[in-house]
XYZ file of C-alpha atoms in Angstrom:
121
model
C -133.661 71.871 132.446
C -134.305 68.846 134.653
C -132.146 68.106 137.845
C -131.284 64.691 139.142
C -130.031 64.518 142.580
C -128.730 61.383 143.661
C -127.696 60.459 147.377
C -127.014 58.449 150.147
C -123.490 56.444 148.387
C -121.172 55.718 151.419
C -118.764 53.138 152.098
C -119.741 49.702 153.199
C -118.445 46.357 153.550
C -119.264 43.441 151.653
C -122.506 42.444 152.859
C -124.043 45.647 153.556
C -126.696 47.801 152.941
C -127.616 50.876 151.441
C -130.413 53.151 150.707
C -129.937 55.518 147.255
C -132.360 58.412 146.764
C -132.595 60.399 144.016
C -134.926 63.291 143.276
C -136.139 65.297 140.580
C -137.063 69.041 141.999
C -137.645 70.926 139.041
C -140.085 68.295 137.147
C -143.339 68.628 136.569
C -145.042 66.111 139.195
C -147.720 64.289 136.063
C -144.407 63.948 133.960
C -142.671 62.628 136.868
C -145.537 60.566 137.532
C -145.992 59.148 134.203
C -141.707 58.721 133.798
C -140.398 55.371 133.364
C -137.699 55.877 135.953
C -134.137 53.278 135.924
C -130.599 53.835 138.208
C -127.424 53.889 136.566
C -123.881 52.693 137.666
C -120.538 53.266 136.733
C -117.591 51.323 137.367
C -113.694 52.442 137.216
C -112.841 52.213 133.635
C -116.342 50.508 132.699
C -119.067 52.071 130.610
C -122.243 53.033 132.265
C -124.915 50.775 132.869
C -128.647 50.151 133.302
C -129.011 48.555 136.659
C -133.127 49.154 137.676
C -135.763 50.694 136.061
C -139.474 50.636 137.818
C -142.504 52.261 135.287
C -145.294 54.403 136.632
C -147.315 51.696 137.389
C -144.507 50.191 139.453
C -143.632 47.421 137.405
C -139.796 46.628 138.524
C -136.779 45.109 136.318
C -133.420 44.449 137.427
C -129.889 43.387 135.572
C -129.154 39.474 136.545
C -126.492 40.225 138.574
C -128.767 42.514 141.133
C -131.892 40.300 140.983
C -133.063 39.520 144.968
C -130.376 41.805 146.209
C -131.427 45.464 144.874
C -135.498 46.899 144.895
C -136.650 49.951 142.939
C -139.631 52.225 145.058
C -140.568 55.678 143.442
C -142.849 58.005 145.114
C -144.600 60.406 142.862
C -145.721 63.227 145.459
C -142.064 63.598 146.373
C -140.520 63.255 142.806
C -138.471 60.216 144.374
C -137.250 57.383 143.683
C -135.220 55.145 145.382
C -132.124 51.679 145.407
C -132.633 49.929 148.563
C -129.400 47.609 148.321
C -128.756 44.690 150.003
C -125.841 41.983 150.621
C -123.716 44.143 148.656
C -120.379 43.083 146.513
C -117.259 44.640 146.114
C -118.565 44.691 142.114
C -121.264 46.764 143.186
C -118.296 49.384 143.956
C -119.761 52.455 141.121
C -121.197 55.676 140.871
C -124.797 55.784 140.622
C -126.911 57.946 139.226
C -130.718 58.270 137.646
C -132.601 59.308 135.011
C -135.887 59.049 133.750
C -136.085 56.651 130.664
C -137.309 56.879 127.224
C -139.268 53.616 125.975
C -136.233 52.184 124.816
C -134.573 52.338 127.775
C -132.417 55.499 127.147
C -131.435 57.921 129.569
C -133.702 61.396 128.707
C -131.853 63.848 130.484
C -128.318 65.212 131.380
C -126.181 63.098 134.208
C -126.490 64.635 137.600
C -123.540 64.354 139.946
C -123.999 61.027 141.248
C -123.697 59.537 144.338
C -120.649 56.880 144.738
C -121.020 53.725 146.471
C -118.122 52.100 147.380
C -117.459 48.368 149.060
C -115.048 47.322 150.613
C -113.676 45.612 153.720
């Protein structure tokens, strides 16, 4: 059974930063390393969403709305990977979480906990 562990969620105000981390303990390090890896958010009363995803060869893509503002990193050794945020939004206000993807951009694995970002003044 894989675990995700997502962290570092806090609140900020509009025009913020954050850092999210999540990490994946228990999976193999080659499968990690070969994972096409994407973060999640979920908004009050809004269906999950696709918000990053970054390959194995580090090739990035972002939703519209987080273009220039959010950057995918993944480090392999650690089973890492990581949402550096920037000039953040109260509609950024969700919980995040990752997963690793399937080719069609489908979560693979159960939902860890999450880690909620919130934004606010």
């Amino acid at each position: 059974q894989v675990q995700l562990v997502e962290s570092g969620g806090d609140l900020v105000q509009p025009g913020g930063s954050l850092r999210l981390s999540c990490k994946a303990p228990r999976m193999i390090l080659s499968v990690f390393s070969a994972n096409l890896m994407g973060w999640y958010r979920q908004a009050p009363g809004k269906e999950r969403e696709l918000v990053a995803s970054i390959t194995s060869s580090r090739a990035a893509d972002y939703i519209d709305s987080v273009k220039g503002r959010f950057t995918i990193a993944r480090d392999n050794g650690k089973r890492m990977i990581y949402l550096q945020m920037t000039d953040l939004r109260p509609e950024d206000t969700a919980v995040y979480y990752c997963n690793a993807l399937t080719s069609g951009n489908q979560p693979k694995h159960n939902w860890g906990r999450g880690t909620q970002v919130t934004v606010s003044s």
